[in-house]
Each structure stands twice: as C-alpha cells, then as structure tokens.
C-alpha cells in the first residue's frame, strides 16, 4: 500500500499543481517540479529561464514551504 501511495504522490500533474500554488502561476509557466527524492529530501526543478531560476533560488524558505505542501521533509531544491 505504501508503494501505491508513493506513486500517487509523484504524479506530474499533482506535483505541478502544488508547485504552481507555491510559486505562482507566472513562475510555474517557466519552471516545472520534476520529482522528489524523499530519502534524500531533495526536490528537482527544471527552469526554462535563468532569470526565473535565480528568482526562485533566492527564496530561502521555498524548500521548507514545498515540504509542508507535500507533507514531506524537503531539505533543498536542485534546479536544472
């Protein structure tokens, strides 16, 4: 049952909706939350704009807020 729950938590549509709620619609158009490594506490995000990546990277509490939204511990966000 845990494996099913983990698979549901990693659905791209669910991740992108949480991401859009967290960073706003404009930022979500330029970026995509691609996945979560729950064991390491790392979220992976792809940005199409270096300016948007810089803006998101300057939010020191973004990882903590993402973790709260997902119900997981997120220590950092890796931008691609």
GROMACS .gro file of C-alpha atoms in nm:
model
   80
    1UNK     CA    1   0.000   0.000   0.000
    2UNK     CA    2   0.291   0.234   0.072
    3UNK     CA    3   0.428   0.184  -0.279
    4UNK     CA    4   0.093   0.284  -0.429
    5UNK     CA    5   0.079   0.597  -0.213
    6UNK     CA    6   0.434   0.692  -0.313
    7UNK     CA    7   0.348   0.651  -0.683
    8UNK     CA    8   0.041   0.871  -0.645
    9UNK     CA    9   0.246   1.138  -0.467
   10UNK     CA   10   0.490   1.151  -0.762
   11UNK     CA   11   0.228   1.214  -1.033
   12UNK     CA   12   0.348   1.502  -1.254
   13UNK     CA   13   0.010   1.678  -1.255
   14UNK     CA   14  -0.007   1.673  -0.875
   15UNK     CA   15   0.350   1.798  -0.839
   16UNK     CA   16   0.296   2.077  -1.091
   17UNK     CA   17  -0.027   2.189  -0.922
   18UNK     CA   18   0.144   2.209  -0.584
   19UNK     CA   19   0.437   2.392  -0.745
   20UNK     CA   20   0.204   2.645  -0.913
   21UNK     CA   21   0.021   2.706  -0.586
   22UNK     CA   22   0.351   2.760  -0.412
   23UNK     CA   23   0.542   2.984  -0.656
   24UNK     CA   24   0.255   3.141  -0.850
   25UNK     CA   25   0.116   3.089  -1.198
   26UNK     CA   26   0.376   3.304  -1.378
   27UNK     CA   27   0.673   3.128  -1.220
   28UNK     CA   28   0.511   2.788  -1.280
   29UNK     CA   29   0.494   2.861  -1.653
   30UNK     CA   30   0.874   2.899  -1.660
   31UNK     CA   31   0.953   2.610  -1.426
   32UNK     CA   32   0.850   2.253  -1.358
   33UNK     CA   33   0.877   2.044  -1.043
   34UNK     CA   34   1.003   1.719  -1.194
   35UNK     CA   35   1.033   1.491  -0.896
   36UNK     CA   36   1.105   1.435  -0.531
   37UNK     CA   37   1.370   1.215  -0.373
   38UNK     CA   38   1.205   1.151  -0.037
   39UNK     CA   39   1.502   0.958   0.102
   40UNK     CA   40   1.746   1.246   0.047
   41UNK     CA   41   1.491   1.522   0.093
   42UNK     CA   42   1.566   1.675  -0.246
   43UNK     CA   43   1.322   1.824  -0.497
   44UNK     CA   44   1.422   1.855  -0.864
   45UNK     CA   45   1.301   2.153  -1.063
   46UNK     CA   46   1.366   2.245  -1.427
   47UNK     CA   47   1.362   2.611  -1.527
   48UNK     CA   48   1.348   2.736  -1.884
   49UNK     CA   49   1.458   3.083  -1.778
   50UNK     CA   50   1.781   3.159  -1.593
   51UNK     CA   51   1.618   3.471  -1.452
   52UNK     CA   52   1.331   3.264  -1.307
   53UNK     CA   53   1.579   3.013  -1.166
   54UNK     CA   54   1.764   3.299  -0.994
   55UNK     CA   55   1.440   3.441  -0.850
   56UNK     CA   56   1.328   3.104  -0.716
   57UNK     CA   57   1.672   3.026  -0.579
   58UNK     CA   58   1.668   3.347  -0.377
   59UNK     CA   59   1.369   3.232  -0.173
   60UNK     CA   60   1.535   3.077   0.133
   61UNK     CA   61   1.217   2.919   0.268
   62UNK     CA   62   1.097   2.767  -0.061
   63UNK     CA   63   1.219   2.415   0.023
   64UNK     CA   64   1.051   2.425   0.363
   65UNK     CA   65   0.724   2.552   0.217
   66UNK     CA   66   0.736   2.285  -0.054
   67UNK     CA   67   0.792   2.018   0.208
   68UNK     CA   68   0.494   2.143   0.406
   69UNK     CA   69   0.274   2.139   0.095
   70UNK     CA   70   0.384   1.785   0.008
   71UNK     CA   71   0.378   1.654   0.364
   72UNK     CA   72   0.745   1.552   0.332
   73UNK     CA   73   1.080   1.680   0.452
   74UNK     CA   74   1.248   1.875   0.173
   75UNK     CA   75   1.596   1.998   0.259
   76UNK     CA   76   1.684   2.158  -0.073
   77UNK     CA   77   1.572   2.217  -0.429
   78UNK     CA   78   1.807   2.135  -0.716
   79UNK     CA   79   1.746   2.347  -1.025
   80UNK     CA   80   1.831   2.212  -1.372
   0.00000   0.00000   0.00000
